Amino acid sequence: SGKVPVKRKAVMKRKSPELRKALELKKAAVKEKVPVKEKTPVKEKDIAPTDIRVMGPKKELALTDKQAAFWHKKTAEQGDAAAQYTLGVLYSKGKGVLQDYKQAAYWYKKAADQGNVSAQFNLGIMHSKGIGVPQDDKQASFWYKKALEKGEASAQANLGYMYLVGKGVPQDDVQAAYWYRKAADQGDTAAQFNLGMMYSKGKGLPRDDKQAAYWYKKAADQGDASAQFILGRMYSNGTGVTQNYQ
């Protein structure tokens, strides 16, 4: 039997400096594909005010804060809804009295039960945020609904938000769009912005870039920075509007 031939070890050829350089250049020329970052979506606005929205008396009284609180309390205790509401404002702001959100909520409730729209709205905010009362989204939506019965735009907008995210009410894009439209028609900036967002995404209503641009412009004209930014992008891309780079 013949001998099994011994396999010779392949001799590794050393690459010449020129070849190495050529390979390195070739490698450098192949660029890795950098993934395109998705644009961070504009957050849907929580249109509930950051602080309690207060609407004091239209005419300033020529009284010190303490005197104003004293006389408003006297009148509030006699059942006057406007005085009850104003006393709630004073307690929430700590004007003429020690700041006390529980007392503010107490007097807002007194006025709200008598149909004071501003008190109903503020009470909705307090329940939504758990200020002076237990946090309760159902109670918040209850008082917003009470306030919007008389056409309160901010209450309509806040109710739209609650339907949009499902706070205290079943999540419902159609209802959200409905209440945003009500508030937007009354000039509520945040509602106009959110209605534009819903048109652009086709949430709760058919997608319509022209309508989206229309409502973003309404909000932008009132100084909403997010609306101005989005509208600028829409003009650059010609989305819903005639393309214009200026």
PDB file of C-alpha atoms in Angstrom:
ATOM      1  CA  SER A   1       0.000   0.000   0.000  1.00  0.00           C
ATOM      2  CA  GLY A   2       1.236   3.422  -0.912  1.00  0.00           C
ATOM      3  CA  LYS A   3       2.022   6.016   1.677  1.00  0.00           C
ATOM      4  CA  VAL A   4      -0.673   8.586   2.453  1.00  0.00           C
ATOM      5  CA  PRO A   5       0.677  11.809   1.112  1.00  0.00           C
ATOM      6  CA  VAL A   6       1.372  14.305   3.845  1.00  0.00           C
ATOM      7  CA  LYS A   7      -0.537  17.487   3.250  1.00  0.00           C
ATOM      8  CA  ARG A   8       1.743  20.407   3.098  1.00  0.00           C
ATOM      9  CA  LYS A   9       0.801  23.438   5.106  1.00  0.00           C
ATOM     10  CA  ALA A  10      -0.319  26.157   2.791  1.00  0.00           C
ATOM     11  CA  VAL A  11       2.160  28.930   2.867  1.00  0.00           C
ATOM     12  CA  MET A  12       0.367  32.150   3.729  1.00  0.00           C
ATOM     13  CA  LYS A  13       1.414  34.757   1.318  1.00  0.00           C
ATOM     14  CA  ARG A  14       2.266  38.009   2.952  1.00  0.00           C
ATOM     15  CA  LYS A  15       0.333  40.908   1.538  1.00  0.00           C
ATOM     16  CA  SER A  16       2.443  43.544   0.030  1.00  0.00           C
ATOM     17  CA  PRO A  17       2.155  47.039   1.564  1.00  0.00           C
ATOM     18  CA  GLU A  18       0.517  48.238  -1.665  1.00  0.00           C
ATOM     19  CA  LEU A  19      -2.106  45.477  -1.544  1.00  0.00           C
ATOM     20  CA  ARG A  20      -2.837  46.129   2.148  1.00  0.00           C
ATOM     21  CA  LYS A  21      -3.328  49.821   1.440  1.00  0.00           C
ATOM     22  CA  ALA A  22      -5.668  49.077  -1.492  1.00  0.00           C
ATOM     23  CA  LEU A  23      -7.787  46.755   0.674  1.00  0.00           C
ATOM     24  CA  GLU A  24      -7.996  49.333   3.452  1.00  0.00           C
ATOM     25  CA  LEU A  25      -9.139  51.980   0.990  1.00  0.00           C
ATOM     26  CA  LYS A  26     -11.766  49.617  -0.392  1.00  0.00           C
ATOM     27  CA  LYS A  27     -13.021  48.854   3.102  1.00  0.00           C
ATOM     28  CA  ALA A  28     -13.226  52.543   3.954  1.00  0.00           C
ATOM     29  CA  ALA A  29     -15.202  53.203   0.788  1.00  0.00           C
ATOM     30  CA  VAL A  30     -17.967  50.814   1.901  1.00  0.00           C
ATOM     31  CA  LYS A  31     -19.937  52.982   4.271  1.00  0.00           C
ATOM     32  CA  GLU A  32     -22.274  51.390   6.732  1.00  0.00           C
ATOM     33  CA  LYS A  33     -25.865  52.440   6.279  1.00  0.00           C
ATOM     34  CA  VAL A  34     -26.728  54.788   9.128  1.00  0.00           C
ATOM     35  CA  PRO A  35     -30.337  54.168  10.129  1.00  0.00           C
ATOM     36  CA  VAL A  36     -32.532  57.234   9.679  1.00  0.00           C
ATOM     37  CA  LYS A  37     -33.794  58.367  13.027  1.00  0.00           C
ATOM     38  CA  GLU A  38     -37.525  58.613  13.272  1.00  0.00           C
ATOM     39  CA  LYS A  39     -38.733  62.112  13.944  1.00  0.00           C
ATOM     40  CA  THR A  40     -39.842  62.547  17.494  1.00  0.00           C
ATOM     41  CA  PRO A  41     -43.577  63.004  17.290  1.00  0.00           C
ATOM     42  CA  VAL A  42     -45.035  66.147  18.755  1.00  0.00           C
ATOM     43  CA  LYS A  43     -46.620  65.194  22.029  1.00  0.00           C
ATOM     44  CA  GLU A  44     -50.332  65.540  22.291  1.00  0.00           C
ATOM     45  CA  LYS A  45     -50.980  68.433  24.550  1.00  0.00           C
ATOM     46  CA  ASP A  46     -52.430  67.952  27.990  1.00  0.00           C
ATOM     47  CA  ILE A  47     -54.523  71.050  27.733  1.00  0.00           C
ATOM     48  CA  ALA A  48     -55.467  71.125  31.381  1.00  0.00           C
ATOM     49  CA  PRO A  49     -53.762  74.287  32.677  1.00  0.00           C
ATOM     50  CA  THR A  50     -50.589  73.786  34.691  1.00  0.00           C
ATOM     51  CA  ASP A  51     -52.151  75.770  37.524  1.00  0.00           C
ATOM     52  CA  ILE A  52     -55.691  76.280  38.659  1.00  0.00           C
ATOM     53  CA  ARG A  53     -57.313  78.611  36.212  1.00  0.00           C
ATOM     54  CA  VAL A  54     -58.717  81.515  38.172  1.00  0.00           C
ATOM     55  CA  MET A  55     -61.178  84.075  36.961  1.00  0.00           C
ATOM     56  CA  GLY A  56     -61.606  86.692  39.626  1.00  0.00           C
ATOM     57  CA  PRO A  57     -64.234  89.403  39.767  1.00  0.00           C
ATOM     58  CA  LYS A  58     -64.306  91.660  36.703  1.00  0.00           C
ATOM     59  CA  LYS A  59     -64.018  94.818  38.800  1.00  0.00           C
ATOM     60  CA  GLU A  60     -61.193  95.105  41.276  1.00  0.00           C
ATOM     61  CA  LEU A  61     -62.438  96.007  44.725  1.00  0.00           C
ATOM     62  CA  ALA A  62     -60.753  98.891  46.530  1.00  0.00           C
ATOM     63  CA  LEU A  63     -60.077  96.595  49.508  1.00  0.00           C
ATOM     64  CA  THR A  64     -57.054  94.856  50.917  1.00  0.00           C
ATOM     65  CA  ASP A  65     -56.873  91.116  50.264  1.00  0.00           C
ATOM     66  CA  LYS A  66     -57.863  90.382  53.872  1.00  0.00           C
ATOM     67  CA  GLN A  67     -60.857  92.687  53.685  1.00  0.00           C
ATOM     68  CA  ALA A  68     -61.897  91.197  50.335  1.00  0.00           C
ATOM     69  CA  ALA A  69     -61.673  87.668  51.774  1.00  0.00           C
ATOM     70  CA  PHE A  70     -63.644  88.713  54.867  1.00  0.00           C
ATOM     71  CA  TRP A  71     -66.561  90.221  52.916  1.00  0.00           C
ATOM     72  CA  HIS A  72     -66.606  87.516  50.267  1.00  0.00           C
ATOM     73  CA  LYS A  73     -66.843  84.920  53.012  1.00  0.00           C
ATOM     74  CA  LYS A  74     -69.749  86.777  54.615  1.00  0.00           C
ATOM     75  CA  THR A  75     -71.592  86.853  51.290  1.00  0.00           C
ATOM     76  CA  ALA A  76     -70.588  83.275  50.379  1.00  0.00           C
ATOM     77  CA  GLU A  77     -72.010  81.973  53.653  1.00  0.00           C
ATOM     78  CA  GLN A  78     -75.329  83.547  52.675  1.00  0.00           C
ATOM     79  CA  GLY A  79     -75.351  81.402  49.521  1.00  0.00           C
ATOM     80  CA  ASP A  80     -74.108  83.834  46.859  1.00  0.00           C
ATOM     81  CA  ALA A  81     -72.575  81.688  44.061  1.00  0.00           C
ATOM     82  CA  ALA A  82     -70.305  84.425  42.683  1.00  0.00           C
ATOM     83  CA  ALA A  83     -68.899  85.118  46.167  1.00  0.00           C
ATOM     84  CA  GLN A  84     -68.432  81.399  46.788  1.00  0.00           C
ATOM     85  CA  TYR A  85     -66.491  81.088  43.544  1.00  0.00           C
ATOM     86  CA  THR A  86     -64.321  84.135  44.309  1.00  0.00           C
ATOM     87  CA  LEU A  87     -63.647  82.847  47.816  1.00  0.00           C
ATOM     88  CA  GLY A  88     -62.467  79.590  46.212  1.00  0.00           C
ATOM     89  CA  VAL A  89     -60.117  81.633  44.046  1.00  0.00           C
ATOM     90  CA  LEU A  90     -58.752  83.490  47.085  1.00  0.00           C
ATOM     91  CA  TYR A  91     -58.131  80.233  48.953  1.00  0.00           C
ATOM     92  CA  SER A  92     -56.445  78.636  45.915  1.00  0.00           C
ATOM     93  CA  LYS A  93     -54.138  81.634  45.504  1.00  0.00           C
ATOM     94  CA  GLY A  94     -53.625  82.366  49.205  1.00  0.00           C
ATOM     95  CA  LYS A  95     -54.837  85.938  48.842  1.00  0.00           C
ATOM     96  CA  GLY A  96     -56.166  87.445  52.082  1.00  0.00           C
ATOM     97  CA  VAL A  97     -56.302  83.960  53.610  1.00  0.00           C
ATOM     98  CA  LEU A  98     -53.839  81.128  54.124  1.00  0.00           C
ATOM     99  CA  GLN A  99     -53.594  79.064  50.954  1.00  0.00           C
ATOM    100  CA  ASP A 100     -55.855  76.068  51.420  1.00  0.00           C
ATOM    101  CA  TYR A 101     -56.810  73.909  48.436  1.00  0.00           C
ATOM    102  CA  LYS A 102     -59.352  71.926  50.475  1.00  0.00           C
ATOM    103  CA  GLN A 103     -61.180  75.145  51.315  1.00  0.00           C
ATOM    104  CA  ALA A 104     -60.857  76.259  47.692  1.00  0.00           C
ATOM    105  CA  ALA A 105     -62.460  73.002  46.517  1.00  0.00           C
ATOM    106  CA  TYR A 106     -65.179  73.341  49.181  1.00  0.00           C
ATOM    107  CA  TRP A 107     -66.232  76.792  47.973  1.00  0.00           C
ATOM    108  CA  TYR A 108     -65.880  75.875  44.287  1.00  0.00           C
ATOM    109  CA  LYS A 109     -68.244  72.959  44.950  1.00  0.00           C
ATOM    110  CA  LYS A 110     -70.753  75.279  46.644  1.00  0.00           C
ATOM    111  CA  ALA A 111     -70.695  77.603  43.628  1.00  0.00           C
ATOM    112  CA  ALA A 112     -70.592  74.734  41.104  1.00  0.00           C
ATOM    113  CA  ASP A 113     -73.736  73.200  42.593  1.00  0.00           C
ATOM    114  CA  GLN A 114     -75.466  76.506  41.848  1.00  0.00           C
ATOM    115  CA  GLY A 115     -74.366  76.408  38.212  1.00  0.00           C
ATOM    116  CA  ASN A 116     -71.309  78.694  38.319  1.00  0.00           C
ATOM    117  CA  VAL A 117     -69.467  77.618  35.144  1.00  0.00           C
ATOM    118  CA  SER A 118     -65.998  78.817  36.215  1.00  0.00           C
ATOM    119  CA  ALA A 119     -66.320  76.980  39.525  1.00  0.00           C
ATOM    120  CA  GLN A 120     -67.400  73.826  37.694  1.00  0.00           C
ATOM    121  CA  PHE A 121     -64.380  74.068  35.428  1.00  0.00           C
ATOM    122  CA  ASN A 122     -61.933  74.667  38.314  1.00  0.00           C
ATOM    123  CA  LEU A 123     -63.462  71.813  40.274  1.00  0.00           C
ATOM    124  CA  GLY A 124     -62.920  69.555  37.260  1.00  0.00           C
ATOM    125  CA  ILE A 125     -59.259  70.570  37.182  1.00  0.00           C
ATOM    126  CA  MET A 126     -58.866  69.903  40.908  1.00  0.00           C
ATOM    127  CA  HIS A 127     -60.357  66.411  40.607  1.00  0.00           C
ATOM    128  CA  SER A 128     -58.244  65.704  37.530  1.00  0.00           C
ATOM    129  CA  LYS A 129     -55.034  66.616  39.361  1.00  0.00           C
ATOM    130  CA  GLY A 130     -55.999  65.601  42.905  1.00  0.00           C
ATOM    131  CA  ILE A 131     -55.606  69.114  44.314  1.00  0.00           C
ATOM    132  CA  GLY A 132     -57.608  69.680  47.490  1.00  0.00           C
ATOM    133  CA  VAL A 133     -59.753  66.635  46.665  1.00  0.00           C
ATOM    134  CA  PRO A 134     -59.011  62.970  45.918  1.00  0.00           C
ATOM    135  CA  GLN A 135     -57.822  62.449  42.333  1.00  0.00           C
ATOM    136  CA  ASP A 136     -60.871  61.235  40.440  1.00  0.00           C
ATOM    137  CA  ASP A 137     -61.074  61.304  36.631  1.00  0.00           C
ATOM    138  CA  LYS A 138     -64.790  60.455  36.633  1.00  0.00           C
ATOM    139  CA  GLN A 139     -65.558  63.439  38.849  1.00  0.00           C
ATOM    140  CA  ALA A 140     -63.321  65.597  36.648  1.00  0.00           C
ATOM    141  CA  SER A 141     -65.223  64.605  33.490  1.00  0.00           C
ATOM    142  CA  PHE A 142     -68.535  65.093  35.350  1.00  0.00           C
ATOM    143  CA  TRP A 143     -67.705  68.719  36.181  1.00  0.00           C
ATOM    144  CA  TYR A 144     -66.261  69.422  32.732  1.00  0.00           C
ATOM    145  CA  LYS A 145     -69.537  68.194  31.233  1.00  0.00           C
ATOM    146  CA  LYS A 146     -71.453  70.469  33.591  1.00  0.00           C
ATOM    147  CA  ALA A 147     -69.345  73.439  32.531  1.00  0.00           C
ATOM    148  CA  LEU A 148     -69.602  72.703  28.824  1.00  0.00           C
ATOM    149  CA  GLU A 149     -73.401  72.612  28.982  1.00  0.00           C
ATOM    150  CA  LYS A 150     -73.110  76.399  28.914  1.00  0.00           C
ATOM    151  CA  GLY A 151     -70.506  76.390  26.147  1.00  0.00           C
ATOM    152  CA  GLU A 152     -67.323  76.791  28.235  1.00  0.00           C
ATOM    153  CA  ALA A 153     -64.564  76.330  25.613  1.00  0.00           C
ATOM    154  CA  SER A 154     -61.835  75.236  28.041  1.00  0.00           C
ATOM    155  CA  ALA A 155     -64.133  72.583  29.498  1.00  0.00           C
ATOM    156  CA  GLN A 156     -64.952  71.351  25.991  1.00  0.00           C
ATOM    157  CA  ALA A 157     -61.243  71.148  25.179  1.00  0.00           C
ATOM    158  CA  ASN A 158     -60.423  69.326  28.423  1.00  0.00           C
ATOM    159  CA  LEU A 159     -63.229  66.861  27.835  1.00  0.00           C
ATOM    160  CA  GLY A 160     -61.817  66.279  24.350  1.00  0.00           C
ATOM    161  CA  TYR A 161     -58.477  65.471  25.953  1.00  0.00           C
ATOM    162  CA  MET A 162     -60.089  63.046  28.401  1.00  0.00           C
ATOM    163  CA  TYR A 163     -61.811  61.191  25.559  1.00  0.00           C
ATOM    164  CA  LEU A 164     -58.533  61.157  23.612  1.00  0.00           C
ATOM    165  CA  VAL A 165     -56.588  59.438  26.405  1.00  0.00           C
ATOM    166  CA  GLY A 166     -59.495  57.642  28.118  1.00  0.00           C
ATOM    167  CA  LYS A 167     -59.390  59.482  31.447  1.00  0.00           C
ATOM    168  CA  GLY A 168     -62.637  59.156  33.402  1.00  0.00           C
ATOM    169  CA  VAL A 169     -64.498  58.290  30.190  1.00  0.00           C
ATOM    170  CA  PRO A 170     -64.121  55.477  27.627  1.00  0.00           C
ATOM    171  CA  GLN A 171     -61.359  56.232  25.116  1.00  0.00           C
ATOM    172  CA  ASP A 172     -63.101  57.559  22.005  1.00  0.00           C
ATOM    173  CA  ASP A 173     -61.304  59.432  19.207  1.00  0.00           C
ATOM    174  CA  VAL A 174     -64.583  60.468  17.556  1.00  0.00           C
ATOM    175  CA  GLN A 175     -65.834  62.095  20.772  1.00  0.00           C
ATOM    176  CA  ALA A 176     -62.414  63.693  21.310  1.00  0.00           C
ATOM    177  CA  ALA A 177     -62.512  65.240  17.842  1.00  0.00           C
ATOM    178  CA  TYR A 178     -66.105  66.378  18.396  1.00  0.00           C
ATOM    179  CA  TRP A 179     -65.297  68.307  21.590  1.00  0.00           C
ATOM    180  CA  TYR A 180     -62.020  69.667  20.233  1.00  0.00           C
ATOM    181  CA  ARG A 181     -63.961  71.065  17.275  1.00  0.00           C
ATOM    182  CA  LYS A 182     -66.468  72.721  19.630  1.00  0.00           C
ATOM    183  CA  ALA A 183     -63.660  74.382  21.582  1.00  0.00           C
ATOM    184  CA  ALA A 184     -61.566  75.176  18.486  1.00  0.00           C
ATOM    185  CA  ASP A 185     -64.501  77.015  16.919  1.00  0.00           C
ATOM    186  CA  GLN A 186     -64.529  79.234  20.011  1.00  0.00           C
ATOM    187  CA  GLY A 187     -60.844  80.054  19.577  1.00  0.00           C
ATOM    188  CA  ASP A 188     -59.266  77.700  22.117  1.00  0.00           C
ATOM    189  CA  THR A 189     -55.615  77.462  20.980  1.00  0.00           C
ATOM    190  CA  ALA A 190     -54.828  74.036  22.417  1.00  0.00           C
ATOM    191  CA  ALA A 191     -58.017  72.581  20.924  1.00  0.00           C
ATOM    192  CA  GLN A 192     -57.070  74.020  17.520  1.00  0.00           C
ATOM    193  CA  PHE A 193     -53.630  72.409  17.796  1.00  0.00           C
ATOM    194  CA  ASN A 194     -55.030  69.031  18.828  1.00  0.00           C
ATOM    195  CA  LEU A 195     -57.693  69.145  16.115  1.00  0.00           C
ATOM    196  CA  GLY A 196     -54.918  69.756  13.577  1.00  0.00           C
ATOM    197  CA  MET A 197     -53.058  66.755  14.984  1.00  0.00           C
ATOM    198  CA  MET A 198     -56.169  64.566  14.701  1.00  0.00           C
ATOM    199  CA  TYR A 199     -56.747  65.584  11.074  1.00  0.00           C
ATOM    200  CA  SER A 200     -53.093  64.912  10.220  1.00  0.00           C
ATOM    201  CA  LYS A 201     -53.231  61.431  11.794  1.00  0.00           C
ATOM    202  CA  GLY A 202     -56.797  60.570  10.797  1.00  0.00           C
ATOM    203  CA  LYS A 203     -57.792  60.028  14.415  1.00  0.00           C
ATOM    204  CA  GLY A 204     -61.523  60.269  15.040  1.00  0.00           C
ATOM    205  CA  LEU A 205     -62.138  61.766  11.594  1.00  0.00           C
ATOM    206  CA  PRO A 206     -60.895  61.215   8.029  1.00  0.00           C
ATOM    207  CA  ARG A 207     -57.280  62.166   7.418  1.00  0.00           C
ATOM    208  CA  ASP A 208     -57.160  65.567   5.751  1.00  0.00           C
ATOM    209  CA  ASP A 209     -53.852  67.454   5.436  1.00  0.00           C
ATOM    210  CA  LYS A 210     -55.592  70.648   4.281  1.00  0.00           C
ATOM    211  CA  GLN A 211     -57.790  70.687   7.389  1.00  0.00           C
ATOM    212  CA  ALA A 212     -54.766  69.847   9.544  1.00  0.00           C
ATOM    213  CA  ALA A 213     -52.876  72.821   8.087  1.00  0.00           C
ATOM    214  CA  TYR A 214     -55.943  75.031   8.559  1.00  0.00           C
ATOM    215  CA  TRP A 215     -56.198  74.298  12.293  1.00  0.00           C
ATOM    216  CA  TYR A 216     -52.438  74.370  12.879  1.00  0.00           C
ATOM    217  CA  LYS A 217     -52.453  77.835  11.294  1.00  0.00           C
ATOM    218  CA  LYS A 218     -55.273  78.937  13.616  1.00  0.00           C
ATOM    219  CA  ALA A 219     -53.194  77.859  16.627  1.00  0.00           C
ATOM    220  CA  ALA A 220     -49.971  79.269  15.134  1.00  0.00           C
ATOM    221  CA  ASP A 221     -51.617  82.662  14.618  1.00  0.00           C
ATOM    222  CA  GLN A 222     -52.304  82.719  18.358  1.00  0.00           C
ATOM    223  CA  GLY A 223     -48.633  82.131  19.133  1.00  0.00           C
ATOM    224  CA  ASP A 224     -48.541  78.353  19.671  1.00  0.00           C
ATOM    225  CA  ALA A 225     -44.875  77.451  19.074  1.00  0.00           C
ATOM    226  CA  SER A 226     -45.516  73.760  18.321  1.00  0.00           C
ATOM    227  CA  ALA A 227     -48.154  74.673  15.738  1.00  0.00           C
ATOM    228  CA  GLN A 228     -45.783  77.200  14.147  1.00  0.00           C
ATOM    229  CA  PHE A 229     -43.047  74.560  13.877  1.00  0.00           C
ATOM    230  CA  ILE A 230     -45.340  71.923  12.342  1.00  0.00           C
ATOM    231  CA  LEU A 231     -46.893  74.444   9.958  1.00  0.00           C
ATOM    232  CA  GLY A 232     -43.414  75.491   8.809  1.00  0.00           C
ATOM    233  CA  ARG A 233     -42.590  71.848   8.086  1.00  0.00           C
ATOM    234  CA  MET A 234     -45.858  71.434   6.171  1.00  0.00           C
ATOM    235  CA  TYR A 235     -45.007  74.435   3.977  1.00  0.00           C
ATOM    236  CA  SER A 236     -41.513  73.040   3.329  1.00  0.00           C
ATOM    237  CA  ASN A 237     -42.922  69.663   2.285  1.00  0.00           C
ATOM    238  CA  GLY A 238     -46.030  71.020   0.558  1.00  0.00           C
ATOM    239  CA  THR A 239     -48.262  68.947   2.828  1.00  0.00           C
ATOM    240  CA  GLY A 240     -51.810  70.284   2.773  1.00  0.00           C
ATOM    241  CA  VAL A 241     -50.531  73.662   1.558  1.00  0.00           C
ATOM    242  CA  THR A 242     -48.689  75.051  -1.451  1.00  0.00           C
ATOM    243  CA  GLN A 243     -44.977  74.362  -1.025  1.00  0.00           C
ATOM    244  CA  ASN A 244     -43.108  77.433   0.148  1.00  0.00           C
ATOM    245  CA  TYR A 245     -39.575  77.397   1.533  1.00  0.00           C
ATOM    246  CA  GLN A 246     -39.725  80.978   2.796  1.00  0.00           C
TER     247      GLN A 246
END
